[in-house]
Coordinates of C-alpha atoms in Angstrom, one line a residue:
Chain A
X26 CA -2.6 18.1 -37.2
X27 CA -5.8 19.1 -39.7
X28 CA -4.6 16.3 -42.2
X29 CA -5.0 13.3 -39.8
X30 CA -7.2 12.9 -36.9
X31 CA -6.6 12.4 -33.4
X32 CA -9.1 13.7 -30.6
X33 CA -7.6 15.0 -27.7
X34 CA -8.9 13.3 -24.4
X35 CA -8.6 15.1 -21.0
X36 CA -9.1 13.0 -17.8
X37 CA -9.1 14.4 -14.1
X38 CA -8.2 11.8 -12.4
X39 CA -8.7 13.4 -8.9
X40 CA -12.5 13.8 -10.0
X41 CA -13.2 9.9 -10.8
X42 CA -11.6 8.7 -7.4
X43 CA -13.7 11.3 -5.7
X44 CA -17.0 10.2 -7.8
X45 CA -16.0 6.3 -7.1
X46 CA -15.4 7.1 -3.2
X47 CA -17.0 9.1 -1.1
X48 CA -14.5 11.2 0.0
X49 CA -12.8 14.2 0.6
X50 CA -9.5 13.9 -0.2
X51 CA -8.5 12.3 -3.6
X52 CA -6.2 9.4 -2.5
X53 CA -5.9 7.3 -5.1
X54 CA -5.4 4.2 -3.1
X55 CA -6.4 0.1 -2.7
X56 CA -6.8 -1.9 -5.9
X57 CA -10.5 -1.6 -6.2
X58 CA -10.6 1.8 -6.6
X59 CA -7.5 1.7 -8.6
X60 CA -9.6 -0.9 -11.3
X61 CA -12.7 1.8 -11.1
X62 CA -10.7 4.3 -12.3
X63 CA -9.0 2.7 -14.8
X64 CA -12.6 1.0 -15.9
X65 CA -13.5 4.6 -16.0
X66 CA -10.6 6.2 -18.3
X67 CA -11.2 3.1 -20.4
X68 CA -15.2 4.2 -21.1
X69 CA -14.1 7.5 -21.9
X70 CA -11.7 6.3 -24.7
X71 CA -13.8 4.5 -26.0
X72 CA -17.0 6.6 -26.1
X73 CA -15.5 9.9 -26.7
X74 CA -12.3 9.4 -28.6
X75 CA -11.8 8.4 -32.2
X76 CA -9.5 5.4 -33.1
X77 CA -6.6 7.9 -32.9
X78 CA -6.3 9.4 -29.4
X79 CA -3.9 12.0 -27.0
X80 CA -5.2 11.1 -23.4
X81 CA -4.1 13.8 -20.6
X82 CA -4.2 11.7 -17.5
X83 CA -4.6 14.6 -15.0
X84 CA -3.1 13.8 -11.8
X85 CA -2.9 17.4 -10.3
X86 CA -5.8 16.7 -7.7
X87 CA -4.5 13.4 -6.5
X88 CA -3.3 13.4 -2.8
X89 CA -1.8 10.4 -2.6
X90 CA -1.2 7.2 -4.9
X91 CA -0.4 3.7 -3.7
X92 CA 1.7 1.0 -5.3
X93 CA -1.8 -1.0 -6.0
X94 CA -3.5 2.1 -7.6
X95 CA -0.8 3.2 -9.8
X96 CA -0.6 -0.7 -11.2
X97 CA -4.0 -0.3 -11.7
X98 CA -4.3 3.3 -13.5
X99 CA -0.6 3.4 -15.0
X100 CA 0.7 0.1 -15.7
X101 CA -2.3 -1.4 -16.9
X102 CA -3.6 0.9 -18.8
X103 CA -0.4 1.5 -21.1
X104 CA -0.5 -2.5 -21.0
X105 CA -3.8 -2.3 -22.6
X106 CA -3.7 0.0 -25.3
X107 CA 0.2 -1.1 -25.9
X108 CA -1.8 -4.7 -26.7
X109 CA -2.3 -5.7 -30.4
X110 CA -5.9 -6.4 -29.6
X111 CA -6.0 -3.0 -28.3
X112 CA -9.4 -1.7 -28.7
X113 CA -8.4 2.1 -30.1
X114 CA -5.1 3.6 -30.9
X115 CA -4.3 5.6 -28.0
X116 CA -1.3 7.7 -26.1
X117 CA -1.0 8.7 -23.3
X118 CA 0.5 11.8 -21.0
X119 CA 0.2 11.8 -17.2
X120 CA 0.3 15.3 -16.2
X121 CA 0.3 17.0 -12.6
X122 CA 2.9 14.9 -11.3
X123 CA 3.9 15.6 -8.0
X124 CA 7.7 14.0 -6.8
X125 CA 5.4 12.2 -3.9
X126 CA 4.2 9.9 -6.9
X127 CA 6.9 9.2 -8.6
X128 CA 8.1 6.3 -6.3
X129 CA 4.8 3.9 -7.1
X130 CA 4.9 4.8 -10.6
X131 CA 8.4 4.3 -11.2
X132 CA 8.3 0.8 -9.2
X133 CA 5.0 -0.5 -11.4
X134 CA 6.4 0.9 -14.6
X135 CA 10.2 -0.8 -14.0
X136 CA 8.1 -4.1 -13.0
X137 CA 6.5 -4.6 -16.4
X138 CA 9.6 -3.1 -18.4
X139 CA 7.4 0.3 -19.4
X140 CA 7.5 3.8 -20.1
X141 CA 5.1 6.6 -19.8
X142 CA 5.7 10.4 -21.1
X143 CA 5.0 12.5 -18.2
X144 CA 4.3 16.0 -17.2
X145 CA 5.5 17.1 -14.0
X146 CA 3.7 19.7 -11.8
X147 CA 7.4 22.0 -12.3
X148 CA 9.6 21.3 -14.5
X149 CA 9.6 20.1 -18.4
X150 CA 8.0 16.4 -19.7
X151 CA 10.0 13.6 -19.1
X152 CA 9.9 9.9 -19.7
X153 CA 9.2 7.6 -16.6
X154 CA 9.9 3.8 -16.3
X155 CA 12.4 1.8 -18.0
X156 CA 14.4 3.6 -21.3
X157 CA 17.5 2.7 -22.8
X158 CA 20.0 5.7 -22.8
X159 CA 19.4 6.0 -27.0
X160 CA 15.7 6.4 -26.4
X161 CA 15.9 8.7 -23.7
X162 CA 18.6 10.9 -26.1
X163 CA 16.2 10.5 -29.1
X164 CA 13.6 11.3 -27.4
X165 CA 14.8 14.6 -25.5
X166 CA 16.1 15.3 -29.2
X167 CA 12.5 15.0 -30.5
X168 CA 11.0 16.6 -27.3
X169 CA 13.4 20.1 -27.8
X170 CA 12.2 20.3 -31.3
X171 CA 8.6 19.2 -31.1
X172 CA 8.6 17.5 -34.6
X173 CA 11.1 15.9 -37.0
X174 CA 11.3 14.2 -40.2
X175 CA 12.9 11.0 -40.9
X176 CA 15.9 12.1 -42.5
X177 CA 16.8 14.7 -38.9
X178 CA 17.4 11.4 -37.3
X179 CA 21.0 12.0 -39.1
X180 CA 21.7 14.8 -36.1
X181 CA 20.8 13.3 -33.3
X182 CA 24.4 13.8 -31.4
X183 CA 23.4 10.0 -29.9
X184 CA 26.4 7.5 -29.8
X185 CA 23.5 4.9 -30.3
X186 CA 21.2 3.8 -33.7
X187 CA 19.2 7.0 -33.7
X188 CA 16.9 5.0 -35.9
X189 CA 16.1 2.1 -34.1
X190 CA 15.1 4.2 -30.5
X191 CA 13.1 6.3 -32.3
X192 CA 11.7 3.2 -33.8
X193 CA 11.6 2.0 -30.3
X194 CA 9.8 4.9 -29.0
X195 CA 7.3 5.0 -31.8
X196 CA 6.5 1.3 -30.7
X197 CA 6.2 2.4 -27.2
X198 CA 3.7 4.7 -28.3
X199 CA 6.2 7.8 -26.9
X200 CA 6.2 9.1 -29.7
X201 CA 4.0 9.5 -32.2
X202 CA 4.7 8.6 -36.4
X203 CA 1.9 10.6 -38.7
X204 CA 1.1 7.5 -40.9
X205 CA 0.4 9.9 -43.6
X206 CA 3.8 12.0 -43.9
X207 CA 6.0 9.7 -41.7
X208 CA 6.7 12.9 -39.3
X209 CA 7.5 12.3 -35.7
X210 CA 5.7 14.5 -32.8
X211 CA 6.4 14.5 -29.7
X212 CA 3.4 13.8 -27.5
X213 CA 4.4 17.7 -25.8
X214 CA 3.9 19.2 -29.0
X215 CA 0.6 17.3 -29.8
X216 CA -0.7 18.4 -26.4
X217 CA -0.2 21.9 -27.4
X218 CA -1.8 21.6 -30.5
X219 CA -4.6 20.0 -30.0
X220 CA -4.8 22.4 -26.6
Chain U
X2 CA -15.1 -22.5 31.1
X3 CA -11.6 -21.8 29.9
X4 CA -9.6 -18.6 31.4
X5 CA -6.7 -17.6 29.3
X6 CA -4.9 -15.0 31.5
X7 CA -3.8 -11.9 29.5
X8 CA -0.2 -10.9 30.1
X9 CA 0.6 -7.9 32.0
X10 CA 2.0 -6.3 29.4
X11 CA 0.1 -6.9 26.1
X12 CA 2.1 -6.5 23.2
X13 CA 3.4 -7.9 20.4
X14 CA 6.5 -9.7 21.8
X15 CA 3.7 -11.4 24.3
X16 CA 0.9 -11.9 21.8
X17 CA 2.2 -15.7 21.5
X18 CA 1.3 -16.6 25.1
X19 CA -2.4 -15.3 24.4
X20 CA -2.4 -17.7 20.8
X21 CA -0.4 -20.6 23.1
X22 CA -3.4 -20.0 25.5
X23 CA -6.3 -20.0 23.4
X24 CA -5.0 -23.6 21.4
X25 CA -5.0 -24.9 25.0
X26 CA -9.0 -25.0 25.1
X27 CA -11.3 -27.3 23.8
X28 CA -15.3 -26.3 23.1
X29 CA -15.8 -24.9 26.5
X30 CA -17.0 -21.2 27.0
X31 CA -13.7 -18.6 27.0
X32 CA -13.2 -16.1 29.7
X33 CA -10.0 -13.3 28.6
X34 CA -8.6 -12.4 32.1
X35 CA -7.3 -9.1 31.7
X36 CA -7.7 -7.6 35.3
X37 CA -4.1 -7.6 35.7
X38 CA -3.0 -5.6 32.2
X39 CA -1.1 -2.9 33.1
X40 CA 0.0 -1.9 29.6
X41 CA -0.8 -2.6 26.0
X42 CA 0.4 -1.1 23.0
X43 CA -1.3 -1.0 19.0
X44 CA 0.5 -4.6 18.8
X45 CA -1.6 -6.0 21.9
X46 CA -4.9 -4.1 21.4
X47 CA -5.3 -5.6 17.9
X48 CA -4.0 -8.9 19.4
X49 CA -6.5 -9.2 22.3
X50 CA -9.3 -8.1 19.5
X51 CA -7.9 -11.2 17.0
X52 CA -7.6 -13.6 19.6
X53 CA -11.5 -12.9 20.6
X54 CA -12.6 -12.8 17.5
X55 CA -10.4 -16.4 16.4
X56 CA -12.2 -17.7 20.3
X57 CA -15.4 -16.8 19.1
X58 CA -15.3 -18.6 15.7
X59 CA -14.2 -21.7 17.7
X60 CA -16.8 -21.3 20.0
X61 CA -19.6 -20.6 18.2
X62 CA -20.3 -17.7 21.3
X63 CA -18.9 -14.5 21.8
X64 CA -16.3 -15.0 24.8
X65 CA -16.4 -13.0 28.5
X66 CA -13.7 -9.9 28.6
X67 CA -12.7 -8.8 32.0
X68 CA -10.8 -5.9 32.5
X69 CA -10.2 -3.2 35.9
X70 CA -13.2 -0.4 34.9
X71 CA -11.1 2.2 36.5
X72 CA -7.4 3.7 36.0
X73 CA -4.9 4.0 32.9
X74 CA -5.4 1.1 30.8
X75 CA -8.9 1.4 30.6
X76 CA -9.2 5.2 29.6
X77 CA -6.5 4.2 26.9
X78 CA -8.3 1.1 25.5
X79 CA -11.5 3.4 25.6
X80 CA -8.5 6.7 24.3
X81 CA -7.8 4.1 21.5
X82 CA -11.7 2.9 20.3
X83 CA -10.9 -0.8 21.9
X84 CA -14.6 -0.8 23.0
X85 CA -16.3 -0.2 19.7
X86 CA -14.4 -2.7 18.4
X87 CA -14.8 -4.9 21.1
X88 CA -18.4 -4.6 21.0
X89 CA -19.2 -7.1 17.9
X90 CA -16.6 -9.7 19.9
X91 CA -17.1 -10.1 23.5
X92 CA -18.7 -9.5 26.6
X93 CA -17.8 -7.0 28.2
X94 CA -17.8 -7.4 31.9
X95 CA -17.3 -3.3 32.5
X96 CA -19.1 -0.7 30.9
X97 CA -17.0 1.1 28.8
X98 CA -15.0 4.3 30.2
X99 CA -15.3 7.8 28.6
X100 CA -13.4 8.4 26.2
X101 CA -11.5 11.1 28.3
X102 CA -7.9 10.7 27.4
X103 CA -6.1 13.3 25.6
X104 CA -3.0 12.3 24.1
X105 CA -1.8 13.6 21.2
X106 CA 0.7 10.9 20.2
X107 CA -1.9 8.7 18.9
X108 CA -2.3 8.4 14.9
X109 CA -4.8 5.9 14.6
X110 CA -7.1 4.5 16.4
X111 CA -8.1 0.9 16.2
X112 CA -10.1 0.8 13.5
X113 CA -12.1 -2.7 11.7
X114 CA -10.4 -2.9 8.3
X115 CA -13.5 -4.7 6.1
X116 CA -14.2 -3.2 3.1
X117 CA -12.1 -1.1 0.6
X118 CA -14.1 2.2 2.1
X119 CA -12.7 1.5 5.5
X120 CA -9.3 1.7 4.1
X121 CA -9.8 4.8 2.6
X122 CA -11.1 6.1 5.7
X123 CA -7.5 5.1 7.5
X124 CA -5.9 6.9 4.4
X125 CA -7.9 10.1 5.1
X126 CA -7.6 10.5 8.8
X127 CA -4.3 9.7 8.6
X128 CA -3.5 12.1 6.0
X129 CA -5.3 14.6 8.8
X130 CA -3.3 13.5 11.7
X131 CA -0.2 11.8 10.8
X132 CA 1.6 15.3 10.0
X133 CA 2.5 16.5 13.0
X134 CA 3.2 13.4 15.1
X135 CA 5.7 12.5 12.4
X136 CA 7.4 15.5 11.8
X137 CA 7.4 17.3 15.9
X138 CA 7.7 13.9 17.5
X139 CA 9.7 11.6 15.4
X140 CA 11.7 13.5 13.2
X141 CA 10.4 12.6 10.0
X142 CA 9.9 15.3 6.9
X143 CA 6.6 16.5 5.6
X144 CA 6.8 14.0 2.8
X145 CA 6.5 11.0 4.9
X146 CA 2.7 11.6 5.7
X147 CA 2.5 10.1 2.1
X148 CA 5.0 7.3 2.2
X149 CA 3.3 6.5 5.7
X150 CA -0.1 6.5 4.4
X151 CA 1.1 4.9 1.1
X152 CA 2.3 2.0 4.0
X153 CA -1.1 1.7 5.7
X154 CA -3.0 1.1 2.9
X155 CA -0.8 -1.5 1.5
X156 CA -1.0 -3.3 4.5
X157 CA -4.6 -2.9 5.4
X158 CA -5.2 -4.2 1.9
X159 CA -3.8 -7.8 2.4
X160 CA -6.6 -8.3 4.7
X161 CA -9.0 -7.4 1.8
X162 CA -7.3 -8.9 -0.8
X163 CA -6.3 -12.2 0.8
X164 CA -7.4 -12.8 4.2
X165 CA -11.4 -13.1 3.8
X166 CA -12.3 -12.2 7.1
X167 CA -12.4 -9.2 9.5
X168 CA -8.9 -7.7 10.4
X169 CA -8.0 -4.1 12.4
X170 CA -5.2 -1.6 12.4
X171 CA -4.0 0.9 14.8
X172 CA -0.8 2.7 15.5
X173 CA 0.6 5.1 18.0
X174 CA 3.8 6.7 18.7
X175 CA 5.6 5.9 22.2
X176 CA 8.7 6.8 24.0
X177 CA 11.3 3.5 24.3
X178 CA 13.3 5.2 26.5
X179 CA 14.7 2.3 27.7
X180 CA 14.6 -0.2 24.3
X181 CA 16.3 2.0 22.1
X182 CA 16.4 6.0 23.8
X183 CA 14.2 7.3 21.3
X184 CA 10.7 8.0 20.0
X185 CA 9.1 4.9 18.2
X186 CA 5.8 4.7 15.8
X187 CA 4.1 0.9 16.1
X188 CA 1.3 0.2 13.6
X189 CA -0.4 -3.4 13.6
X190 CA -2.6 -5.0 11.7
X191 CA -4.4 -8.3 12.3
X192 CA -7.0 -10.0 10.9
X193 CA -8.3 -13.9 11.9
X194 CA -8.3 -15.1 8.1
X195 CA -6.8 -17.3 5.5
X196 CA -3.3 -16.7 6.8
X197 CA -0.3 -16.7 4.3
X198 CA -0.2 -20.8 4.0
X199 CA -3.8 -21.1 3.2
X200 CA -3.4 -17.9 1.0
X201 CA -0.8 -18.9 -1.5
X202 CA -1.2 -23.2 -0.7
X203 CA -3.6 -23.5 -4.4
X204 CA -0.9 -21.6 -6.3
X205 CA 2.3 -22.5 -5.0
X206 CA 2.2 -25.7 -2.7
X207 CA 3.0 -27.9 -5.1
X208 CA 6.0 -26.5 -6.1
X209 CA 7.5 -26.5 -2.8
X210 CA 6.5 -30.4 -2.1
X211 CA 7.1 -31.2 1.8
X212 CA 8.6 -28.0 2.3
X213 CA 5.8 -26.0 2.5
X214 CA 4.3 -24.7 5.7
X215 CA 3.5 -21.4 7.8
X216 CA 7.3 -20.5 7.2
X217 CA 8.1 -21.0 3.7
X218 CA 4.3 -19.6 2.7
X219 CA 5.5 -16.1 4.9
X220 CA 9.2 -16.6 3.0
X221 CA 7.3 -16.8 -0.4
X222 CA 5.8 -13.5 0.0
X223 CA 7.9 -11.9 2.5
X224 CA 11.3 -12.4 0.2
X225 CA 10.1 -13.1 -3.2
X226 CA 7.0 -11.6 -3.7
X227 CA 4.6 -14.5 -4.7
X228 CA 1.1 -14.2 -4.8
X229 CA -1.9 -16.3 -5.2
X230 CA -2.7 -13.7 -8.3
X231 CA -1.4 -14.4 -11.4
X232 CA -1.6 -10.8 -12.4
X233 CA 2.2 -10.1 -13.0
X234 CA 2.1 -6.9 -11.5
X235 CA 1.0 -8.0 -8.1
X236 CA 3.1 -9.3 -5.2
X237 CA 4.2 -5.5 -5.0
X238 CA 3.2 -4.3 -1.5
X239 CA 5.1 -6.0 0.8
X240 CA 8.2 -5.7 -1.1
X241 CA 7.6 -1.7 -1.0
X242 CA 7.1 -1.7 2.8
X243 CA 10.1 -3.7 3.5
X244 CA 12.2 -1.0 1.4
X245 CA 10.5 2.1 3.0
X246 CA 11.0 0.8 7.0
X247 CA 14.6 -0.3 5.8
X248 CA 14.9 3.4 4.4
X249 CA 13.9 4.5 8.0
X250 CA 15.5 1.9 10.0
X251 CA 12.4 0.2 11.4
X252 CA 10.9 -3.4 11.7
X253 CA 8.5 -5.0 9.6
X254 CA 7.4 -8.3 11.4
X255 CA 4.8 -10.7 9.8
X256 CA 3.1 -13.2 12.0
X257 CA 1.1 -15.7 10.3
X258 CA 0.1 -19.6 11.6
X259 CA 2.9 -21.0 13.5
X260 CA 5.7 -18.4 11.8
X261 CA 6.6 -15.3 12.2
X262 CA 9.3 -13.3 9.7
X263 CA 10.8 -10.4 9.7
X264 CA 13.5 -7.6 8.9
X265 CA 15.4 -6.7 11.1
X266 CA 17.5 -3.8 12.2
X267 CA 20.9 -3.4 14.3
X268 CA 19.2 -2.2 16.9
X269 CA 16.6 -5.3 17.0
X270 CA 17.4 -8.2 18.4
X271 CA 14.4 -10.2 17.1
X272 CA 15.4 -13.1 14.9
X273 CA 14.4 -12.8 11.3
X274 CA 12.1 -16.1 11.1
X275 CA 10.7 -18.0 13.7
X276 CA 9.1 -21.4 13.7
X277 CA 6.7 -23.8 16.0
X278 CA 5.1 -20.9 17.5
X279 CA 1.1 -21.4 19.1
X280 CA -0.9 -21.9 15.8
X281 CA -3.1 -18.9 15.3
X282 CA -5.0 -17.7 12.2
X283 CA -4.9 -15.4 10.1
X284 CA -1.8 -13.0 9.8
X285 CA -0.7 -10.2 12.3
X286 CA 2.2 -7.2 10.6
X287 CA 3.8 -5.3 12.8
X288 CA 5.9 -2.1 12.1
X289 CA 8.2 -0.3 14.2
X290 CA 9.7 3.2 13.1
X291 CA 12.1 4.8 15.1
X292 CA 12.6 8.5 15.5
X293 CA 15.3 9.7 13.1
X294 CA 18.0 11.6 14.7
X295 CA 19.0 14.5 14.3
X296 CA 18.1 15.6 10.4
X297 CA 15.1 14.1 8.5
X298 CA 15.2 10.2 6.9

């Protein structure tokens, strides 16, 4: 993406629970900790990444995540920088998802109505939390092609306004719009780029 | 000096004589008689703990603890860390046995829940020793080590988050050969706290007018998930322990006041809310999970 900026932001989760509690497994578990951590992704956003942002939440080391922590480090965080005071423009991809997290993620995302792009330890990204069938389409569309223009919208084999999910999804920030040429990434593709 | 007499068998189902005991007394000195306890599970070791601790506050002294120094219920109170515990609470009229009991079936032993370390300490050892009690003994996957840790720290939290005061958890796995012909695990947690009423009473009182009390303060949390927090996505833990004991077809049991709720299974004869119980403080959860037959859950 040479003609616009955004500063790729990796963050090991696994590493910050271990550095906020002494301890040797990474469990990512009580509130406390949860709000440490997410302080802690939130201070690296905003010293190391420009306004535009990728961040790689890196799960992979995480043992175990508990319904408090994963309001803490997934809900509220997308909350935050899904905000219209949010303080930098920033997206987001969990990655090293393991199937024993997916229940507490699913249950905090579904309980505020959100959505998080997520790379699972096997298998391709997917979208977690609460999607309309028309976003998901669009979006798997989007996420088997990498990029698209405005006007590919048109062959989208989606039953739905093809439009108005991928506007959806670009408000969602699951997508992201270059503001310069109007072209949609998915966040995969941006990952590999800026890799 | 008052003697509440401990019941034989110390559990959870006879916790409520040791509360109905200890509202008896007045400001005299406390004396636990527990010569005659023959058997106590997680539910009653945390209970006898509470009820010291809740006689101490009243007393403003720590209160006398007699137990038989010699044969099975000692070496499994000392087995199960009761006299660590214990310590900080009474006086102990026997010196503690060695800790020579070596059964496998316990998963945790009781263990002061305080601060947010402690509760990642329970997480950890769990983690270490939950595997194969679950899986050899009650039938239970590999993946339920997280769901069952995920459980414990939920529930260990409350007493952080809203009980402001000391609480402990343990949990073991026993045979109810006669109950329900099958392996069981019991985890409890007490603490001597707030309690669910005082809790939720400067957020939600109001609404419910003359209503509220110990049993619509436990139904507001238990069923629908209030919380004193305004934080919409709290309320959240509960809720996702009744679903995973319902997924296993355990118990969840919340004591708290003069109420007690609870889910329960066909095989449970309990009822699901209770009222005008021996006031005590705090709030005491209780989960039973049963051995799945067979397969895994």
């Amino acid at each position: 993406m040479p003609e616009f900026g955004i500063d790729p932001v990796s963050i090991d989760v696994g590493h910050l629970v271990r550095r906020n509690v002494a301890s040797l497994y990474s469990s990512l578990v009580t509130r406390p900790t949860g709000q440490a951590v997410r302080l802690a992704i939130e201070n690296v956003l905003a010293e190391e990444a420009g306004p535009f942002s990728l961040s790689i939440i890196d799960l992979s080391q995480v043992t175990i995540i508990d319904f408090s922590c994963a309001d803490e480090v997934v809900a509220k965080l997308l909350l935050r920088y899904l905000a219209e005071e949010r303080p930098k423009d920033a997206f987001f991809v969990f990655r090293g998802l393991k199937e024993l997290h997916r229940g507490p993620i699913e249950v905090v995302l579904k309980r505020q109505s959100l959505a998080t792009v997520a790379e699972m330890e096997e298998g391709p990204f997917q979208l977690m939390g609460v999607v309309s069938a028309e976003e998901e389409e669009v979006w798997r569309f989007l996420e088997e092609r990498g990029a698209l223009a405005e006007s590919d919208l048109g062959n989208v084999p989606s039953a739905g306004d093809a439009n108005h999910a991928m506007a959806l999804l670009v408000q969602r920030r699951l997508v992201f719009r270059n503001p310069l040429t109007g072209e949609f990434r998915a966040l995969s593709s941006l990952m590999q780029d800026l890799a | 000096m008052q003697i509440i007499p401990v019941p034989g068998n110390l559990e959870i189902s006879t916790f409520d004589q040791l509360a109905g005991e200890l509202v008896k007394g007045g400001e005299e000195k406390v004396l636990f008689d527990a010569r005659h306890l023959r058997w106590v599970d997680p539910g009653g070791i945390v209970g006898l703990l509470a009820a010291g601790a809740y006689a101490r506050e009243l007393q403003g002294a720590p209160p006398r603890l007699q137990l038989v120094e010699a044969g099975d219920v000692a070496t499994y109170l000392a087995r199960m860390n009761f006299f660590e515990a214990a310590e900080s609470i009474f006086e102990l009229d026997i010196k503690p046995p060695r800790r020579s009991w070596s059964g496998s079936d316990v998963l945790l032993e009781v263990t002061p829940i305080t601060t947010n370390t402690d509760v990642h300490a329970v997480v950890d050892r769990v983690q270490k020793q939950a595997g194969t009690i679950l899986s050899r003994t009650l039938n239970y996957p590999a993946s339920a080590v997280v769901q069952f840790s995920v459980i414990l720290s939920e529930v260990c939290q409350n007493i952080i988050e809203h009980a402001e005061a000391p609480g402990w958890v343990a949990a073991q796995a026993y045979n109810w050969a006669k109950r329900l012909g099958r392996q069981v695990l019991t985890i409890s947690v007490m603490d001597v706290g707030k309690g669910f009423r005082g809790s939720l009473a400067d957020t939600h009182a109001a609404r419910f007018g003359d209503r509220w009390g110990d049993a619509t303060a436990l139904e507001a949390a238990f069923i629908h998930g209030l919380t004193r927090f305004p934080d919409s996505g709290r309320g959240q833990g509960i809720q996702q322990i009744r679903k995973q004991v319902r997924r296993w077809d355990g118990t969840i049991s919340i004591r708290s006041g003069t109420a007690r709720i609870a889910d329960v299974p066909e095989w449970d004869e309990a009822p699901p809310l209770e009222e005008h119980l021996p006031a005590f403080p705090g709030a005491q959860i209780h989960i039973v999970l049963p051995a799945q037959e067979g397969g895994h859950a």
